[in-house]
CSV table of C-alpha atoms and ligand atoms in Angstrom, one decimal:
chain,number,residue,atom,x,y,z
A,1,MET,CA,-5.9,-11.3,-5.8
A,2,LYS,CA,-8.1,-14.0,-4.2
A,3,VAL,CA,-11.5,-12.6,-3.1
A,4,LEU,CA,-14.1,-14.1,-0.7
A,5,VAL,CA,-17.7,-13.1,-0.9
A,6,ILE,CA,-19.9,-13.8,2.2
A,7,GLY,CA,-23.6,-14.7,1.5
A,8,SER,CA,-25.9,-16.9,-0.6
A,9,GLY,CA,-28.4,-14.7,-2.4
A,10,GLY,CA,-28.9,-12.7,-5.6
A,11,ARG,CA,-27.0,-9.8,-4.2
A,12,GLU,CA,-23.9,-11.9,-3.6
A,13,HIS,CA,-24.3,-13.5,-7.1
A,14,ALA,CA,-24.3,-9.9,-8.6
A,15,ILE,CA,-21.2,-9.1,-6.5
A,16,VAL,CA,-19.4,-12.2,-7.7
A,17,ASP,CA,-20.4,-11.4,-11.3
A,18,ALA,CA,-19.0,-7.9,-11.0
A,19,LEU,CA,-15.8,-9.3,-9.6
A,20,THR,CA,-15.4,-11.6,-12.6
A,21,ARG,CA,-15.1,-8.5,-14.7
A,22,SER,CA,-12.1,-7.2,-12.8
A,23,PRO,CA,-8.7,-8.1,-14.2
A,24,GLN,CA,-7.3,-8.0,-10.7
A,25,VAL,CA,-9.2,-11.0,-9.5
A,26,GLU,CA,-7.4,-14.4,-9.7
A,27,LYS,CA,-9.9,-16.5,-7.8
A,28,ILE,CA,-13.3,-16.0,-6.2
A,29,TYR,CA,-14.7,-17.9,-3.2
A,30,CYS,CA,-18.2,-17.6,-1.9
A,31,ALA,CA,-19.4,-18.7,1.6
A,32,PRO,CA,-21.8,-20.4,1.4
A,33,GLY,CA,-23.0,-19.4,-2.2
A,34,ASN,CA,-25.7,-21.1,-4.2
A,35,ALA,CA,-26.2,-23.2,-7.4
A,36,GLY,CA,-25.8,-20.1,-9.7
A,37,ILE,CA,-22.8,-18.7,-7.8
A,38,ALA,CA,-21.1,-22.1,-8.1
A,39,ARG,CA,-20.7,-21.5,-11.8
A,40,GLN,CA,-18.5,-18.4,-11.2
A,41,ALA,CA,-16.9,-19.0,-7.8
A,42,GLU,CA,-15.8,-21.8,-5.6
A,43,CYS,CA,-18.5,-22.3,-2.9
A,44,VAL,CA,-17.3,-22.9,0.7
A,45,ALA,CA,-19.7,-24.5,3.2
A,46,ILE,CA,-19.4,-21.8,5.9
A,47,ARG,CA,-22.3,-19.6,7.0
A,48,GLY,CA,-22.1,-15.8,7.2
A,49,THR,CA,-22.5,-15.8,11.0
A,50,GLU,CA,-19.6,-18.4,11.6
A,51,VAL,CA,-17.2,-15.5,12.1
A,52,GLU,CA,-14.2,-17.4,13.4
A,53,ARG,CA,-14.4,-20.1,10.7
A,54,LEU,CA,-14.6,-17.3,8.0
A,55,ARG,CA,-11.6,-15.5,9.5
A,56,ASP,CA,-9.6,-18.7,9.7
A,57,PHE,CA,-10.5,-19.6,6.1
A,58,ALA,CA,-9.5,-16.2,4.8
A,59,ALA,CA,-6.2,-16.3,6.6
A,60,ALA,CA,-5.4,-19.9,5.5
A,61,GLU,CA,-6.2,-19.3,1.8
A,62,GLY,CA,-4.4,-16.0,1.6
A,63,ILE,CA,-7.6,-14.0,0.7
A,64,GLY,CA,-6.7,-10.4,-0.2
A,65,LEU,CA,-10.2,-9.0,0.0
A,66,THR,CA,-13.4,-10.2,1.7
A,67,VAL,CA,-16.8,-8.6,0.8
A,68,VAL,CA,-19.7,-9.0,3.1
A,69,GLY,CA,-23.3,-9.3,1.7
A,70,PRO,CA,-25.8,-9.9,4.4
A,71,GLU,CA,-26.7,-7.8,7.5
A,72,ALA,CA,-26.6,-10.9,9.8
A,73,ALA,CA,-22.9,-11.4,9.1
A,74,LEU,CA,-22.3,-7.7,9.9
A,75,ALA,CA,-24.3,-7.9,13.1
A,76,ALA,CA,-22.4,-11.0,14.1
A,77,GLY,CA,-19.2,-8.9,14.0
A,78,VAL,CA,-17.4,-10.4,11.0
A,79,VAL,CA,-15.8,-7.1,10.0
A,80,ASP,CA,-14.5,-6.6,13.6
A,81,ALA,CA,-13.0,-10.0,13.7
A,82,PHE,CA,-11.3,-9.7,10.3
A,83,GLU,CA,-9.9,-6.2,11.2
A,84,VAL,CA,-8.4,-7.5,14.4
A,85,ALA,CA,-6.7,-10.3,12.4
A,86,GLY,CA,-5.3,-7.7,9.9
A,87,LEU,CA,-7.4,-9.1,7.0
A,88,ARG,CA,-8.8,-6.6,4.4
A,89,ILE,CA,-12.6,-6.7,4.5
A,90,PHE,CA,-15.3,-4.5,2.8
A,91,GLY,CA,-18.2,-3.7,5.2
A,92,PRO,CA,-19.0,-1.7,8.4
A,93,THR,CA,-18.1,-2.8,11.9
A,94,LYS,CA,-20.8,-4.0,14.2
A,95,ALA,CA,-21.0,-0.6,15.9
A,96,ALA,CA,-21.4,1.2,12.5
A,97,ALA,CA,-23.9,-1.4,11.3
A,98,ARG,CA,-26.3,-0.2,14.1
A,99,ILE,CA,-27.5,2.3,11.5
A,100,GLU,CA,-29.4,-0.7,10.2
A,101,SER,CA,-29.6,-3.2,13.1
A,102,SER,CA,-31.2,-0.7,15.5
A,103,LYS,CA,-34.1,1.5,14.3
A,104,GLU,CA,-33.8,3.6,17.4
A,105,PHE,CA,-30.1,4.3,16.9
A,106,ALA,CA,-30.8,5.3,13.3
A,107,LYS,CA,-33.8,7.5,14.3
A,108,GLU,CA,-31.9,9.2,17.2
A,109,LEU,CA,-28.9,9.9,15.0
A,110,MET,CA,-31.2,11.5,12.4
A,111,THR,CA,-32.8,13.7,15.0
A,112,ARG,CA,-29.5,14.7,16.5
A,113,TYR,CA,-28.0,15.7,13.1
A,114,GLY,CA,-31.1,17.2,11.5
A,115,ILE,CA,-31.6,14.5,8.8
A,116,PRO,CA,-35.1,14.7,7.3
A,117,THR,CA,-37.2,11.7,8.5
A,118,ALA,CA,-40.7,11.0,9.9
A,119,ASP,CA,-41.2,12.1,13.5
A,120,PHE,CA,-41.1,9.1,15.9
A,121,LYS,CA,-41.2,7.7,19.4
A,122,ALA,CA,-39.7,4.5,20.7
A,123,PHE,CA,-41.4,2.2,23.2
A,124,THR,CA,-40.7,-1.0,25.2
A,125,GLU,CA,-44.0,-1.1,27.1
A,126,TYR,CA,-47.1,-2.2,25.4
A,127,ASP,CA,-49.5,0.1,27.3
A,128,ALA,CA,-47.6,3.2,26.6
A,129,ALA,CA,-47.1,2.3,23.0
A,130,ARG,CA,-50.8,1.6,22.6
A,131,GLU,CA,-51.8,4.9,24.2
A,132,TYR,CA,-49.5,6.9,22.0
A,133,VAL,CA,-50.7,5.2,18.8
A,134,LEU,CA,-54.4,5.7,19.6
A,135,SER,CA,-53.7,9.4,20.2
A,136,ARG,CA,-52.2,9.8,16.7
A,137,PRO,CA,-53.7,9.9,13.2
A,138,PHE,CA,-54.0,6.7,11.2
A,139,PRO,CA,-52.4,4.9,9.4
A,140,ALA,CA,-49.8,4.2,12.1
A,141,VAL,CA,-46.3,3.0,11.2
A,142,LEU,CA,-44.9,0.4,13.7
A,143,LYS,CA,-41.4,-0.8,13.4
A,144,TYR,CA,-39.9,-3.6,15.4
A,145,ASP,CA,-36.4,-2.6,16.5
A,146,GLY,CA,-34.1,-5.2,15.3
A,147,LEU,CA,-33.2,-7.2,12.2
A,148,ALA,CA,-36.4,-8.7,10.8
A,149,ALA,CA,-35.5,-9.2,7.1
A,150,GLY,CA,-37.6,-6.3,5.9
A,151,LYS,CA,-40.7,-7.8,7.5
A,152,GLY,CA,-40.7,-6.1,10.9
A,153,VAL,CA,-42.8,-3.1,9.7
A,154,VAL,CA,-46.5,-2.9,10.1
A,155,ILE,CA,-48.6,-0.1,8.5
A,156,ALA,CA,-51.8,-0.3,10.6
A,157,GLN,CA,-54.9,1.2,9.0
A,158,THR,CA,-57.1,0.8,12.1
A,159,PRO,CA,-56.7,0.7,15.9
A,160,GLU,CA,-57.4,-3.0,15.9
A,161,GLU,CA,-54.6,-3.7,13.5
A,162,ALA,CA,-52.2,-1.5,15.5
A,163,ASP,CA,-53.1,-3.3,18.7
A,164,ALA,CA,-52.5,-6.7,17.2
A,165,ALA,CA,-49.1,-5.7,15.8
A,166,LEU,CA,-48.1,-4.1,19.2
A,167,ARG,CA,-49.1,-7.3,21.0
A,168,ASP,CA,-47.0,-9.4,18.5
A,169,MET,CA,-44.0,-7.1,19.0
A,170,LEU,CA,-44.1,-6.3,22.7
A,171,LEU,CA,-46.2,-9.0,24.5
A,172,ASP,CA,-46.0,-12.2,22.6
A,173,ASP,CA,-42.2,-12.2,21.8
A,174,LYS,CA,-43.0,-13.1,18.2
A,175,PHE,CA,-39.8,-11.5,17.1
A,176,GLY,CA,-37.8,-11.8,20.3
A,177,ARG,CA,-38.2,-9.1,23.1
A,178,GLY,CA,-37.4,-5.7,21.8
A,179,LYS,CA,-38.5,-2.2,21.2
A,180,VAL,CA,-41.0,-0.6,18.8
A,181,VAL,CA,-40.5,2.6,17.0
A,182,VAL,CA,-43.8,4.3,16.1
A,183,GLU,CA,-43.5,6.9,13.4
A,184,ASP,CA,-45.6,9.3,11.2
A,185,TYR,CA,-47.0,7.9,8.0
A,186,LEU,CA,-45.3,9.4,4.8
A,187,GLU,CA,-46.5,9.2,1.2
A,188,GLY,CA,-44.7,9.2,-2.1
A,189,PRO,CA,-42.5,7.1,-4.4
A,190,GLU,CA,-39.7,5.3,-2.6
A,191,PHE,CA,-36.2,4.8,-4.0
A,192,SER,CA,-32.9,3.3,-2.9
A,193,PHE,CA,-29.8,5.5,-2.8
A,194,MET,CA,-26.8,3.3,-2.2
A,195,CYS,CA,-23.4,5.0,-1.6
A,196,PHE,CA,-19.9,3.6,-1.1
A,197,VAL,CA,-18.8,5.3,2.1
A,198,SER,CA,-15.4,5.4,3.7
A,199,GLY,CA,-15.3,7.7,6.8
A,200,ARG,CA,-16.3,11.1,5.3
A,201,ARG,CA,-15.8,10.0,1.7
A,202,VAL,CA,-19.1,9.3,-0.1
A,203,TRP,CA,-19.4,7.9,-3.6
A,204,PRO,CA,-23.0,7.7,-4.9
A,205,MET,CA,-24.2,4.8,-6.9
A,206,ALA,CA,-26.8,4.8,-9.6
A,207,LEU,CA,-30.4,5.0,-8.1
A,208,ALA,CA,-32.7,2.0,-8.0
A,209,GLN,CA,-36.3,1.3,-7.0
A,210,ASP,CA,-37.3,-1.9,-5.2
A,211,HIS,CA,-40.9,-3.3,-5.1
A,212,LYS,CA,-41.7,-4.5,-1.6
A,213,ARG,CA,-45.2,-5.9,-2.0
A,214,ALA,CA,-45.7,-9.5,-3.2
A,215,TYR,CA,-48.3,-8.9,-6.0
A,216,ASP,CA,-49.0,-6.7,-9.0
A,217,GLY,CA,-50.3,-3.2,-8.3
A,218,ASP,CA,-48.3,-3.1,-5.1
A,219,ARG,CA,-50.8,-5.4,-3.3
A,220,GLY,CA,-50.3,-8.2,-0.8
A,221,PRO,CA,-47.8,-8.6,2.0
A,222,ASN,CA,-44.4,-6.9,2.3
A,223,THR,CA,-41.5,-9.0,1.1
A,224,GLY,CA,-37.7,-8.7,0.9
A,225,GLY,CA,-38.3,-7.2,-2.6
A,226,MET,CA,-39.9,-8.6,-5.8
A,227,GLY,CA,-38.1,-6.7,-8.5
A,228,ALA,CA,-36.0,-3.6,-9.1
A,229,TYR,CA,-34.8,-1.2,-11.9
A,230,SER,CA,-32.3,1.5,-12.5
A,231,PRO,CA,-32.2,4.5,-13.5
A,232,LEU,CA,-35.2,6.3,-12.0
A,233,PRO,CA,-36.8,8.9,-14.3
A,234,PHE,CA,-38.9,10.5,-11.5
A,235,ILE,CA,-35.9,11.4,-9.4
A,236,THR,CA,-34.3,14.6,-10.7
A,237,SER,CA,-30.7,15.4,-10.5
A,238,ASP,CA,-31.7,18.1,-7.9
A,239,ASP,CA,-33.4,15.4,-5.8
A,240,GLU,CA,-30.3,13.4,-6.0
A,241,LYS,CA,-28.1,16.3,-5.1
A,242,TYR,CA,-30.4,17.1,-2.1
A,243,ALA,CA,-30.3,13.5,-0.9
A,244,LEU,CA,-26.5,13.4,-1.1
A,245,GLU,CA,-25.9,16.8,0.6
A,246,HIS,CA,-28.7,16.7,3.2
A,247,ILE,CA,-28.8,12.9,4.0
A,248,LEU,CA,-26.0,10.6,2.9
A,249,GLN,CA,-23.0,13.0,3.4
A,250,PRO,CA,-24.2,14.3,6.8
A,251,VAL,CA,-24.9,10.7,8.0
A,252,ALA,CA,-21.3,9.6,7.0
A,253,ASP,CA,-20.0,12.7,8.8
A,254,ALA,CA,-22.2,11.9,11.9
A,255,MET,CA,-20.9,8.4,12.1
A,256,VAL,CA,-17.4,9.7,12.2
A,257,ALA,CA,-18.4,12.2,14.9
A,258,GLU,CA,-20.1,9.4,16.9
A,259,GLY,CA,-16.9,7.4,16.9
A,260,CYS,CA,-18.1,4.7,14.6
A,261,PRO,CA,-16.9,5.7,11.1
A,262,PHE,CA,-18.8,3.9,8.4
A,263,ARG,CA,-16.9,1.8,5.7
A,264,GLY,CA,-19.0,-0.1,3.2
A,265,VAL,CA,-22.3,0.5,1.5
A,266,LEU,CA,-24.6,3.0,3.2
A,267,TYR,CA,-28.1,2.4,1.7
A,268,GLY,CA,-30.6,5.2,2.1
A,269,GLY,CA,-34.2,4.0,1.7
A,270,LEU,CA,-35.7,7.3,0.8
A,271,MET,CA,-39.1,8.7,-0.1
A,272,LYS,CA,-40.0,11.6,-2.3
A,273,THR,CA,-42.9,13.2,-0.4
A,274,ALA,CA,-44.8,16.4,-1.2
A,275,GLN,CA,-42.7,18.1,1.5
A,276,GLY,CA,-39.4,16.9,0.2
A,277,ILE,CA,-37.1,13.8,0.4
A,278,ARG,CA,-37.3,11.9,3.7
A,279,VAL,CA,-35.5,8.9,5.1
A,280,ILE,CA,-37.6,5.7,5.6
A,281,GLU,CA,-34.6,3.6,6.7
A,282,PHE,CA,-30.9,3.0,6.4
A,283,ASN,CA,-29.2,-0.3,5.6
A,284,ALA,CA,-25.6,-1.0,6.2
A,285,ARG,CA,-25.0,-3.1,3.1
A,286,PHE,CA,-25.9,-3.6,-0.5
A,287,GLY,CA,-29.7,-3.8,-1.1
A,288,ASP,CA,-31.2,-7.0,-2.4
A,289,PRO,CA,-32.4,-6.9,-5.2
A,290,GLU,CA,-31.2,-3.3,-6.0
A,291,THR,CA,-27.6,-4.5,-6.3
A,292,GLU,CA,-28.6,-6.9,-9.1
A,293,VAL,CA,-29.7,-4.0,-11.2
A,294,VAL,CA,-27.1,-1.4,-10.1
A,295,LEU,CA,-23.8,-3.4,-10.4
A,296,PRO,CA,-24.5,-4.4,-14.0
A,297,ARG,CA,-24.4,-0.7,-14.8
A,298,LEU,CA,-21.0,-0.1,-13.1
A,299,ARG,CA,-18.3,0.5,-15.6
A,300,SER,CA,-15.4,0.9,-13.1
A,301,ASP,CA,-13.4,-1.9,-11.7
A,302,ILE,CA,-15.2,-2.9,-8.5
A,303,VAL,CA,-12.0,-4.2,-6.8
A,304,ASP,CA,-10.5,-0.7,-6.9
A,305,ILE,CA,-13.6,0.6,-5.2
A,306,PHE,CA,-13.8,-2.1,-2.5
A,307,CYS,CA,-10.1,-1.6,-1.7
A,308,ALA,CA,-10.4,2.2,-1.7
A,309,VAL,CA,-13.3,2.0,0.8
A,310,ALA,CA,-11.5,-0.5,3.0
A,311,GLU,CA,-8.3,1.6,3.0
A,312,GLY,CA,-9.8,5.1,2.9
A,313,ARG,CA,-8.3,6.0,-0.5
A,314,GLU,CA,-9.8,7.9,-3.5
A,315,ALA,CA,-11.6,6.1,-6.3
A,316,THR,CA,-13.9,7.1,-9.2
A,317,LEU,CA,-17.1,5.6,-10.3
A,318,GLU,CA,-18.3,5.4,-13.9
A,319,TRP,CA,-21.6,4.1,-15.1
A,320,HIS,CA,-23.1,2.6,-18.3
A,321,ASP,CA,-26.1,4.4,-19.7
A,322,THR,CA,-28.1,1.2,-20.2
A,323,ALA,CA,-31.4,0.7,-18.3
A,324,THR,CA,-31.6,-2.4,-16.2
A,325,LEU,CA,-34.7,-4.1,-14.8
A,326,GLY,CA,-35.0,-7.3,-12.9
A,327,ILE,CA,-37.8,-9.6,-11.8
A,328,VAL,CA,-37.8,-11.9,-8.8
A,329,LEU,CA,-39.2,-15.5,-9.3
A,330,ALA,CA,-40.4,-16.5,-5.8
A,331,SER,CA,-41.6,-19.8,-4.4
A,332,LYS,CA,-45.5,-20.0,-4.3
A,333,GLY,CA,-46.6,-18.9,-0.8
A,334,TYR,CA,-43.7,-16.5,-0.2
A,335,PRO,CA,-43.4,-14.4,2.0
A,336,GLY,CA,-45.4,-17.0,4.1
A,337,THR,CA,-44.6,-20.7,4.1
A,338,TYR,CA,-43.4,-22.3,0.9
A,339,GLU,CA,-41.9,-25.5,-0.4
A,340,LYS,CA,-38.3,-26.2,-1.4
A,341,GLY,CA,-36.8,-28.7,-3.8
A,342,HIS,CA,-38.7,-28.0,-7.0
A,343,GLU,CA,-36.6,-28.5,-10.1
A,344,ILE,CA,-35.9,-25.5,-12.3
A,345,LYS,CA,-35.3,-26.0,-16.1
A,346,GLY,CA,-34.6,-23.7,-19.0
A,347,LEU,CA,-31.8,-21.6,-17.3
A,348,ASP,CA,-29.4,-22.3,-20.2
A,349,ALA,CA,-31.8,-20.9,-22.8
A,350,LEU,CA,-31.9,-17.3,-21.5
A,351,ASP,CA,-30.9,-14.3,-23.5
A,352,GLY,CA,-29.9,-12.1,-20.5
A,353,THR,CA,-28.5,-12.6,-17.0
A,354,VAL,CA,-30.1,-14.5,-14.2
A,355,TYR,CA,-28.9,-14.2,-10.6
A,356,HIS,CA,-29.7,-17.0,-8.2
A,357,MET,CA,-31.3,-15.9,-4.9
A,358,GLY,CA,-32.2,-19.2,-3.3
A,359,THR,CA,-31.2,-22.4,-5.3
A,360,GLU,CA,-29.1,-25.5,-4.7
A,361,LEU,CA,-27.6,-28.2,-6.8
A,362,ALA,CA,-28.6,-31.8,-6.6
A,363,GLY,CA,-26.2,-33.5,-9.0
A,364,ASP,CA,-26.5,-31.3,-12.1
A,365,ARG,CA,-30.2,-30.4,-11.4
A,366,VAL,CA,-31.0,-26.9,-10.0
A,367,LEU,CA,-33.6,-26.9,-7.2
A,368,THR,CA,-35.5,-24.2,-5.5
A,369,ALA,CA,-34.1,-23.6,-2.0
A,370,GLY,CA,-35.6,-20.4,-0.7
A,371,GLY,CA,-38.5,-17.9,-0.7
A,372,ARG,CA,-36.9,-15.7,-3.4
A,373,VAL,CA,-35.4,-18.1,-5.9
A,374,LEU,CA,-34.2,-16.3,-9.1
A,375,PHE,CA,-33.7,-12.8,-10.3
A,376,VAL,CA,-34.0,-12.3,-14.1
A,377,VAL,CA,-32.3,-9.2,-15.5
A,378,GLY,CA,-33.2,-7.4,-18.7
A,379,GLN,CA,-31.0,-4.6,-20.1
A,380,GLY,CA,-31.8,-2.2,-22.9
A,381,ALA,CA,-31.7,1.4,-24.2
A,382,THR,CA,-34.9,2.1,-22.3
A,383,LEU,CA,-36.6,0.7,-19.2
A,384,ALA,CA,-39.5,-0.5,-21.4
A,385,GLU,CA,-37.1,-2.5,-23.5
A,386,ALA,CA,-35.3,-3.9,-20.4
A,387,ARG,CA,-38.7,-5.0,-18.9
A,388,ALA,CA,-39.7,-6.7,-22.2
A,389,LYS,CA,-36.4,-8.6,-22.3
A,390,ALA,CA,-36.7,-9.7,-18.6
A,391,LEU,CA,-40.3,-10.9,-19.1
A,392,ALA,CA,-39.3,-12.8,-22.2
A,393,ASP,CA,-36.6,-14.6,-20.2
A,394,VAL,CA,-39.0,-15.2,-17.3
A,395,ALA,CA,-41.2,-17.1,-19.8
A,396,ARG,CA,-38.3,-19.3,-20.7
A,397,ILE,CA,-37.8,-20.6,-17.2
A,398,ASP,CA,-39.7,-23.8,-16.4
A,399,CYS,CA,-40.6,-24.5,-12.8
A,400,ASP,CA,-44.0,-25.5,-11.4
A,401,ASP,CA,-43.6,-23.7,-8.0
A,402,LEU,CA,-42.6,-20.1,-8.9
A,403,PHE,CA,-44.6,-16.8,-9.2
A,404,HIS,CA,-43.5,-13.3,-10.2
A,405,ARG,CA,-44.8,-9.7,-10.6
A,406,SER,CA,-45.4,-8.6,-14.2
A,407,ASP,CA,-45.5,-4.8,-13.4
A,408,ILE,CA,-41.9,-4.2,-12.1
A,409,GLY,CA,-41.0,-0.6,-13.1
A,410,HIS,CA,-44.6,0.6,-13.1
A,411,TRP,CA,-43.7,3.9,-11.3
A,412,ALA,CA,-41.4,4.8,-14.2
A,413,LEU,CA,-43.3,3.1,-17.0
A,414,GLU,CA,-47.0,3.7,-16.2
A,415,LYS,CA,-47.6,6.1,-13.3
A,416,PHE,CA,-44.8,8.5,-14.1
A,417,THR,CA,-45.8,8.6,-17.8
A,418,MET,CA,-49.5,9.2,-16.8
A,419,HIS,CA,-48.6,12.0,-14.4
A,420,ASN,CA,-46.6,13.7,-17.1
A,421,SER,CA,-48.9,13.4,-20.0
B,1,LIG,P1,-38.6,-0.4,6.3
B,1,LIG,O1,-38.2,-1.8,6.7
B,1,LIG,O2,-38.3,0.6,7.4
B,1,LIG,O3,-38.0,0.0,5.0
B,1,LIG,O4,-40.1,-0.4,6.0
B,1,LIG,C1,-40.7,-1.2,5.0
B,1,LIG,C2,-41.7,-0.5,4.2
B,1,LIG,O5,-42.7,0.1,5.0
B,1,LIG,C3,-41.1,0.7,3.5
B,1,LIG,O6,-40.5,0.3,2.3
B,1,LIG,C4,-42.3,1.5,3.2
B,1,LIG,O7,-43.0,1.1,2.1
B,1,LIG,C5,-43.1,1.3,4.5
B,1,LIG,N1,-42.8,2.4,5.4
B,1,LIG,C6,-41.9,2.4,6.4
B,1,LIG,N2,-41.9,3.6,7.1
B,1,LIG,C7,-42.9,4.3,6.6
B,1,LIG,C8,-43.5,5.6,6.9
B,1,LIG,N3,-43.0,6.3,7.9
B,1,LIG,N4,-44.5,6.0,6.1
B,1,LIG,C9,-45.0,5.2,5.1
B,1,LIG,N5,-44.5,4.0,4.8
B,1,LIG,C10,-43.5,3.5,5.5
B,2,LIG,N1,-34.3,-4.3,-1.0
B,2,LIG,C1,-34.4,-3.9,0.3
B,2,LIG,C2,-33.3,-4.3,1.1
B,2,LIG,O1,-32.3,-4.8,0.7
B,2,LIG,O2,-33.4,-4.2,2.4
């Protein structure tokens, strides 16, 4: 089978890597891909939002399966266009992807179906939003309603911070005119529960935890994610069972009841609070960088799963016991402004796997080409071993414009150990 992967980041590199392990795959294309993906797939210069060009390419090349990585391609309707053309594709339709693209849709669905999440109110008017926020306890959680690459959320500690954020979101059109969801502040460790979903069928993946803040000790601005690991020692099998039975399965059922059945990866961004497990957000796709630590642990043939989801058939998922931990190397300045075009050396001298998140080729040189640039993966019998291996490989990479966090996995390796000793 010929397979097309849509996207250009570390998530798509991990998907391509998993596809190379399937005996059913004859050839992999990636649109548009990056310098690392180019070693394992043929890169095609089409962006994820160029829906008609992607569809025409898949039809012309006889692609048997297309896998969508980024939310922007889903929101552009790539799945709908492929389905109309009778092409097999893995991912939710535009209507189903609203669980991610509209915070209000997601929050209202959760309210209607009794899914545990923070109480909320949605606003389009600055004055009403400001009045509500000032009447509530701080910190206040303000979420811009629309795709904002994980950066549309402000946790305001003071009325002044809340006011500035509401002005940005509702008066100054910084993000484009939209809505703001104001919700109660929750506390506890966060984790990512990704499931393959096909209508009412839900197959849970191994759990992972992302690290959203830019710097060590969970300090600094929110990013798209600076590192991840799997499994999670602080989430018990009872927690996982609760999340599956009270969150992921009911949401899959609700999407069917709402007339927009979900097919693809439903990603629950969950928090283990003192009151129980609560939903922070849903995504309609594989998480990035969670995918880069979860898929290396998948033992089953991923093509069987993608096809079972697309066609509504049964499949089984098996996992390796190994611990996997990965560290993002990001361009200095990220998530603010940063430079591109810095050369990266040492990539051939690594012990483990590296997924490319934002790179490009210039002749045979690999250059930085994004905010998040590389994802260095360590695997071992324990998370501590996996982290040591990842850090050793990070030290082998030579580039003058990258930074990384050294404490990925701290919830499992330091805090959790402390709480239990
Ligand atoms: P989101 O884009 O909705 O995942 O939010 C980004 C980050 O903001 C989350 O990963 C949390 O760390 C934080 N966050 C979002 N909602 C809440 C909430 N209700 N209470 C506390 N923190 C939150
Ligand atoms: N790692 C968070 C996300 O993919 O949205």
